[in-house]
Amino acid sequence: MMLDVSVLAGWIERLTGSIEREQEHLTELDAAIGDGDHGANMARGFKAVREKIAQGKSETPADLFKLVAMTLISTVGGASGPLYGTFFLEASKAAGDARALDLASLHTVLAAGLAGVRMRGKAVPGDKTMVDALTPAVDALVGDGDLRKALEAAAVAAADGAEQTRPLVAHKGRASYLGERAIGHKDPGAASSVLLFASLAQEVAELEA
């Protein structure tokens, strides 16, 4: 199976719905160690993304990712907008002129997005950020070319990575000011990153069913 614009747009729509459903939970996570606005910010940003996708005509994955990136950067407050915007902007650059993505090219594209997030946020695994979920998920996108299995593994890896932020002391963002008081809380950015991969895995699984 190849991921063309229609499939990828379906992913973003599914992701938007997931964020809307999880908005309160994301806000609760952020209230414990951050500004308490992650859920609301993400929901607002992806609602705007949904509207932009409905209005425009993205012809390639790069077009779609750039549209998502620029919309998030312009509508999402706090750190989330620049970080998620950077993720999709770097993914857009890496996608180039491709009309569709297979597993190998998807890995390349999302790895570029991750690299952008790491550079923008100056975060590494273990800093208690979204990088802790994104890194194992991207690493899981390898294998024998079975896209569905790889995405399922990536979604599990993202969820595991997010859970593993609980015992960590935060080294970036507002949570870093709390020191050991942040221990025991899941990072909200890592939690929303789980939705990113879970939504794509679900979209592909349903299309292949």
PDB file of N, CA and C in Angstrom, residues 3 5 8 11-12 15 46 60-70 72-73 82-102 104-120 130 134 138 141 196-197 200:
ATOM      1  N   LEU A   3       0.989   5.508   0.498  1.00  0.00           N
ATOM      2  CA  LEU A   3       0.307   6.605   1.174  1.00  0.00           C
ATOM      3  C   LEU A   3       0.285   7.821   0.251  1.00  0.00           C
ATOM      4  N   VAL A   5      -1.993  11.390  -1.147  1.00  0.00           N
ATOM      5  CA  VAL A   5      -2.573  12.537  -0.444  1.00  0.00           C
ATOM      6  C   VAL A   5      -3.913  12.196   0.207  1.00  0.00           C
ATOM      7  N   LEU A   8      -3.226  10.252   3.381  1.00  0.00           N
ATOM      8  CA  LEU A   8      -2.597  11.112   4.381  1.00  0.00           C
ATOM      9  C   LEU A   8      -3.576  12.150   4.923  1.00  0.00           C
ATOM     10  N   TRP A  11      -5.565  10.443   7.420  1.00  0.00           N
ATOM     11  CA  TRP A  11      -4.789  10.359   8.668  1.00  0.00           C
ATOM     12  C   TRP A  11      -4.949  11.635   9.487  1.00  0.00           C
ATOM     13  N   ILE A  12      -4.783  12.765   8.856  1.00  0.00           N
ATOM     14  CA  ILE A  12      -4.865  14.036   9.580  1.00  0.00           C
ATOM     15  C   ILE A  12      -6.276  14.256  10.123  1.00  0.00           C
ATOM     16  N   LEU A  15      -6.554  12.017  13.097  1.00  0.00           N
ATOM     17  CA  LEU A  15      -5.757  12.602  14.175  1.00  0.00           C
ATOM     18  C   LEU A  15      -6.504  13.760  14.826  1.00  0.00           C
ATOM     19  N   PHE A  46      -5.594  21.855  15.164  1.00  0.00           N
ATOM     20  CA  PHE A  46      -5.992  20.843  14.197  1.00  0.00           C
ATOM     21  C   PHE A  46      -7.392  21.079  13.652  1.00  0.00           C
ATOM     22  N   THR A  60       0.394  16.702  -3.492  1.00  0.00           N
ATOM     23  CA  THR A  60       1.430  15.764  -3.079  1.00  0.00           C
ATOM     24  C   THR A  60       1.481  15.704  -1.560  1.00  0.00           C
ATOM     25  N   PRO A  61       2.113  14.654  -1.001  1.00  0.00           N
ATOM     26  CA  PRO A  61       2.308  14.616   0.442  1.00  0.00           C
ATOM     27  C   PRO A  61       3.031  15.862   0.951  1.00  0.00           C
ATOM     28  N   ALA A  62       4.006  16.348   0.196  1.00  0.00           N
ATOM     29  CA  ALA A  62       4.732  17.547   0.612  1.00  0.00           C
ATOM     30  C   ALA A  62       3.798  18.743   0.739  1.00  0.00           C
ATOM     31  N   ASP A  63       2.889  18.894  -0.225  1.00  0.00           N
ATOM     32  CA  ASP A  63       1.913  19.986  -0.167  1.00  0.00           C
ATOM     33  C   ASP A  63       1.067  19.894   1.098  1.00  0.00           C
ATOM     34  N   LEU A  64       0.593  18.695   1.386  1.00  0.00           N
ATOM     35  CA  LEU A  64      -0.277  18.491   2.544  1.00  0.00           C
ATOM     36  C   LEU A  64       0.475  18.778   3.840  1.00  0.00           C
ATOM     37  N   PHE A  65       1.684  18.242   3.951  1.00  0.00           N
ATOM     38  CA  PHE A  65       2.458  18.441   5.178  1.00  0.00           C
ATOM     39  C   PHE A  65       2.792  19.918   5.392  1.00  0.00           C
ATOM     40  N   LYS A  66       3.081  20.618   4.305  1.00  0.00           N
ATOM     41  CA  LYS A  66       3.382  22.047   4.440  1.00  0.00           C
ATOM     42  C   LYS A  66       2.148  22.816   4.886  1.00  0.00           C
ATOM     43  N   LEU A  67       0.993  22.451   4.355  1.00  0.00           N
ATOM     44  CA  LEU A  67      -0.248  23.097   4.769  1.00  0.00           C
ATOM     45  C   LEU A  67      -0.500  22.878   6.256  1.00  0.00           C
ATOM     46  N   VAL A  68      -0.311  21.650   6.711  1.00  0.00           N
ATOM     47  CA  VAL A  68      -0.477  21.345   8.132  1.00  0.00           C
ATOM     48  C   VAL A  68       0.505  22.167   8.962  1.00  0.00           C
ATOM     49  N   ALA A  69       1.755  22.188   8.532  1.00  0.00           N
ATOM     50  CA  ALA A  69       2.805  22.897   9.270  1.00  0.00           C
ATOM     51  C   ALA A  69       2.491  24.373   9.427  1.00  0.00           C
ATOM     52  N   MET A  70       2.194  25.032   8.337  1.00  0.00           N
ATOM     53  CA  MET A  70       1.983  26.476   8.390  1.00  0.00           C
ATOM     54  C   MET A  70       0.731  26.833   9.186  1.00  0.00           C
ATOM     55  N   LEU A  72      -0.518  25.053  11.759  1.00  0.00           N
ATOM     56  CA  LEU A  72      -0.216  24.852  13.176  1.00  0.00           C
ATOM     57  C   LEU A  72       0.657  25.980  13.719  1.00  0.00           C
ATOM     58  N   ILE A  73       1.637  26.380  12.960  1.00  0.00           N
ATOM     59  CA  ILE A  73       2.540  27.434  13.415  1.00  0.00           C
ATOM     60  C   ILE A  73       1.781  28.740  13.645  1.00  0.00           C
ATOM     61  N   PRO A  82       5.096  25.655  17.275  1.00  0.00           N
ATOM     62  CA  PRO A  82       6.393  25.596  16.601  1.00  0.00           C
ATOM     63  C   PRO A  82       6.950  24.179  16.478  1.00  0.00           C
ATOM     64  N   LEU A  83       6.752  23.352  17.501  1.00  0.00           N
ATOM     65  CA  LEU A  83       7.326  22.007  17.463  1.00  0.00           C
ATOM     66  C   LEU A  83       6.586  21.100  16.486  1.00  0.00           C
ATOM     67  N   TYR A  84       5.272  21.054  16.587  1.00  0.00           N
ATOM     68  CA  TYR A  84       4.510  20.241  15.630  1.00  0.00           C
ATOM     69  C   TYR A  84       4.596  20.831  14.226  1.00  0.00           C
ATOM     70  N   GLY A  85       4.622  22.151  14.135  1.00  0.00           N
ATOM     71  CA  GLY A  85       4.787  22.790  12.840  1.00  0.00           C
ATOM     72  C   GLY A  85       6.109  22.417  12.203  1.00  0.00           C
ATOM     73  N   THR A  86       7.162  22.419  12.999  1.00  0.00           N
ATOM     74  CA  THR A  86       8.479  22.030  12.502  1.00  0.00           C
ATOM     75  C   THR A  86       8.484  20.577  12.052  1.00  0.00           C
ATOM     76  N   PHE A  87       7.826  19.721  12.817  1.00  0.00           N
ATOM     77  CA  PHE A  87       7.752  18.299  12.461  1.00  0.00           C
ATOM     78  C   PHE A  87       7.176  18.136  11.051  1.00  0.00           C
ATOM     79  N   PHE A  88       6.051  18.776  10.793  1.00  0.00           N
ATOM     80  CA  PHE A  88       5.412  18.623   9.484  1.00  0.00           C
ATOM     81  C   PHE A  88       6.140  19.409   8.393  1.00  0.00           C
ATOM     82  N   LEU A  89       6.767  20.515   8.745  1.00  0.00           N
ATOM     83  CA  LEU A  89       7.495  21.287   7.736  1.00  0.00           C
ATOM     84  C   LEU A  89       8.719  20.516   7.242  1.00  0.00           C
ATOM     85  N   GLU A  90       9.464  19.921   8.173  1.00  0.00           N
ATOM     86  CA  GLU A  90      10.632  19.136   7.763  1.00  0.00           C
ATOM     87  C   GLU A  90      10.208  17.863   7.028  1.00  0.00           C
ATOM     88  N   ALA A  91       9.069  17.309   7.418  1.00  0.00           N
ATOM     89  CA  ALA A  91       8.536  16.154   6.696  1.00  0.00           C
ATOM     90  C   ALA A  91       8.196  16.546   5.259  1.00  0.00           C
ATOM     91  N   SER A  92       7.648  17.740   5.104  1.00  0.00           N
ATOM     92  CA  SER A  92       7.306  18.236   3.766  1.00  0.00           C
ATOM     93  C   SER A  92       8.554  18.356   2.894  1.00  0.00           C
ATOM     94  N   LYS A  93       9.599  18.915   3.455  1.00  0.00           N
ATOM     95  CA  LYS A  93      10.841  19.069   2.700  1.00  0.00           C
ATOM     96  C   LYS A  93      11.392  17.711   2.267  1.00  0.00           C
ATOM     97  N   ALA A  94      11.338  16.748   3.179  1.00  0.00           N
ATOM     98  CA  ALA A  94      11.895  15.429   2.886  1.00  0.00           C
ATOM     99  C   ALA A  94      11.048  14.665   1.869  1.00  0.00           C
ATOM    100  N   ALA A  95       9.758  14.978   1.802  1.00  0.00           N
ATOM    101  CA  ALA A  95       8.886  14.262   0.872  1.00  0.00           C
ATOM    102  C   ALA A  95       9.162  14.633  -0.582  1.00  0.00           C
ATOM    103  N   GLY A  96       9.681  15.824  -0.793  1.00  0.00           N
ATOM    104  CA  GLY A  96      10.046  16.233  -2.138  1.00  0.00           C
ATOM    105  C   GLY A  96       8.865  16.223  -3.093  1.00  0.00           C
ATOM    106  N   ASP A  97       9.094  15.678  -4.285  1.00  0.00           N
ATOM    107  CA  ASP A  97       8.057  15.658  -5.319  1.00  0.00           C
ATOM    108  C   ASP A  97       7.274  14.344  -5.362  1.00  0.00           C
ATOM    109  N   ALA A  98       7.506  13.482  -4.388  1.00  0.00           N
ATOM    110  CA  ALA A  98       6.850  12.167  -4.394  1.00  0.00           C
ATOM    111  C   ALA A  98       5.330  12.306  -4.407  1.00  0.00           C
ATOM    112  N   ARG A  99       4.668  11.486  -5.198  1.00  0.00           N
ATOM    113  CA  ARG A  99       3.205  11.496  -5.255  1.00  0.00           C
ATOM    114  C   ARG A  99       2.596  10.613  -4.165  1.00  0.00           C
ATOM    115  N   ALA A 100       3.396   9.699  -3.643  1.00  0.00           N
ATOM    116  CA  ALA A 100       2.928   8.805  -2.588  1.00  0.00           C
ATOM    117  C   ALA A 100       4.154   8.259  -1.852  1.00  0.00           C
ATOM    118  N   LEU A 101       3.932   7.776  -0.634  1.00  0.00           N
ATOM    119  CA  LEU A 101       5.020   7.283   0.204  1.00  0.00           C
ATOM    120  C   LEU A 101       4.844   5.799   0.490  1.00  0.00           C
ATOM    121  N   ASP A 102       5.938   5.043   0.367  1.00  0.00           N
ATOM    122  CA  ASP A 102       5.938   3.669   0.848  1.00  0.00           C
ATOM    123  C   ASP A 102       6.574   3.666   2.239  1.00  0.00           C
ATOM    124  N   ALA A 104       9.578   2.840   3.320  1.00  0.00           N
ATOM    125  CA  ALA A 104      10.926   3.401   3.378  1.00  0.00           C
ATOM    126  C   ALA A 104      10.901   4.923   3.297  1.00  0.00           C
ATOM    127  N   SER A 105      10.110   5.449   2.382  1.00  0.00           N
ATOM    128  CA  SER A 105      10.055   6.901   2.236  1.00  0.00           C
ATOM    129  C   SER A 105       9.311   7.542   3.408  1.00  0.00           C
ATOM    130  N   LEU A 106       8.315   6.847   3.969  1.00  0.00           N
ATOM    131  CA  LEU A 106       7.635   7.352   5.158  1.00  0.00           C
ATOM    132  C   LEU A 106       8.625   7.477   6.318  1.00  0.00           C
ATOM    133  N   HIS A 107       9.472   6.464   6.467  1.00  0.00           N
ATOM    134  CA  HIS A 107      10.488   6.528   7.518  1.00  0.00           C
ATOM    135  C   HIS A 107      11.404   7.726   7.312  1.00  0.00           C
ATOM    136  N   THR A 108      11.836   7.937   6.086  1.00  0.00           N
ATOM    137  CA  THR A 108      12.707   9.072   5.780  1.00  0.00           C
ATOM    138  C   THR A 108      12.033  10.397   6.109  1.00  0.00           C
ATOM    139  N   VAL A 109      10.772  10.504   5.726  1.00  0.00           N
ATOM    140  CA  VAL A 109      10.016  11.746   5.930  1.00  0.00           C
ATOM    141  C   VAL A 109       9.804  12.029   7.420  1.00  0.00           C
ATOM    142  N   LEU A 110       9.373  11.019   8.166  1.00  0.00           N
ATOM    143  CA  LEU A 110       9.103  11.235   9.587  1.00  0.00           C
ATOM    144  C   LEU A 110      10.389  11.369  10.399  1.00  0.00           C
ATOM    145  N   ALA A 111      11.451  10.722   9.949  1.00  0.00           N
ATOM    146  CA  ALA A 111      12.748  10.905  10.607  1.00  0.00           C
ATOM    147  C   ALA A 111      13.225  12.345  10.446  1.00  0.00           C
ATOM    148  N   ALA A 112      12.959  12.927   9.282  1.00  0.00           N
ATOM    149  CA  ALA A 112      13.306  14.337   9.068  1.00  0.00           C
ATOM    150  C   ALA A 112      12.485  15.228   9.989  1.00  0.00           C
ATOM    151  N   GLY A 113      11.207  14.884  10.160  1.00  0.00           N
ATOM    152  CA  GLY A 113      10.367  15.637  11.079  1.00  0.00           C
ATOM    153  C   GLY A 113      10.888  15.570  12.502  1.00  0.00           C
ATOM    154  N   LEU A 114      11.266  14.373  12.928  1.00  0.00           N
ATOM    155  CA  LEU A 114      11.829  14.193  14.262  1.00  0.00           C
ATOM    156  C   LEU A 114      13.117  14.992  14.437  1.00  0.00           C
ATOM    157  N   ALA A 115      13.973  14.951  13.432  1.00  0.00           N
ATOM    158  CA  ALA A 115      15.230  15.704  13.507  1.00  0.00           C
ATOM    159  C   ALA A 115      14.956  17.198  13.662  1.00  0.00           C
ATOM    160  N   GLY A 116      13.924  17.681  12.978  1.00  0.00           N
ATOM    161  CA  GLY A 116      13.557  19.087  13.100  1.00  0.00           C
ATOM    162  C   GLY A 116      13.083  19.431  14.493  1.00  0.00           C
ATOM    163  N   VAL A 117      12.275  18.552  15.083  1.00  0.00           N
ATOM    164  CA  VAL A 117      11.790  18.769  16.448  1.00  0.00           C
ATOM    165  C   VAL A 117      12.952  18.785  17.432  1.00  0.00           C
ATOM    166  N   ARG A 118      13.872  17.849  17.249  1.00  0.00           N
ATOM    167  CA  ARG A 118      15.020  17.789  18.167  1.00  0.00           C
ATOM    168  C   ARG A 118      15.873  19.050  18.063  1.00  0.00           C
ATOM    169  N   MET A 119      16.051  19.521  16.847  1.00  0.00           N
ATOM    170  CA  MET A 119      16.854  20.722  16.664  1.00  0.00           C
ATOM    171  C   MET A 119      16.136  21.953  17.219  1.00  0.00           C
ATOM    172  N   ARG A 120      14.842  22.045  16.937  1.00  0.00           N
ATOM    173  CA  ARG A 120      14.060  23.206  17.378  1.00  0.00           C
ATOM    174  C   ARG A 120      13.973  23.271  18.906  1.00  0.00           C
ATOM    175  N   MET A 130       8.158  15.356  23.889  1.00  0.00           N
ATOM    176  CA  MET A 130       7.568  14.585  22.798  1.00  0.00           C
ATOM    177  C   MET A 130       8.599  13.723  22.076  1.00  0.00           C
ATOM    178  N   LEU A 134       8.305  10.181  19.983  1.00  0.00           N
ATOM    179  CA  LEU A 134       8.574  10.209  18.549  1.00  0.00           C
ATOM    180  C   LEU A 134       9.756   9.322  18.155  1.00  0.00           C
ATOM    181  N   VAL A 138       9.516   6.395  15.302  1.00  0.00           N
ATOM    182  CA  VAL A 138      10.203   6.506  14.015  1.00  0.00           C
ATOM    183  C   VAL A 138      11.166   5.343  13.822  1.00  0.00           C
ATOM    184  N   LEU A 141       9.753   2.150  12.331  1.00  0.00           N
ATOM    185  CA  LEU A 141       9.298   2.131  10.932  1.00  0.00           C
ATOM    186  C   LEU A 141      10.350   1.516  10.012  1.00  0.00           C
ATOM    187  N   LEU A 196      -0.516  10.791  17.111  1.00  0.00           N
ATOM    188  CA  LEU A 196       0.000  10.974  15.752  1.00  0.00           C
ATOM    189  C   LEU A 196       0.185   9.622  15.065  1.00  0.00           C
ATOM    190  N   PHE A 197       0.848   8.706  15.769  1.00  0.00           N
ATOM    191  CA  PHE A 197       1.159   7.408  15.173  1.00  0.00           C
ATOM    192  C   PHE A 197      -0.011   6.438  15.268  1.00  0.00           C
ATOM    193  N   LEU A 200      -2.387   7.155  12.363  1.00  0.00           N
ATOM    194  CA  LEU A 200      -1.912   6.682  11.066  1.00  0.00           C
ATOM    195  C   LEU A 200      -2.027   5.158  10.982  1.00  0.00           C
TER     196      LEU A 200
END
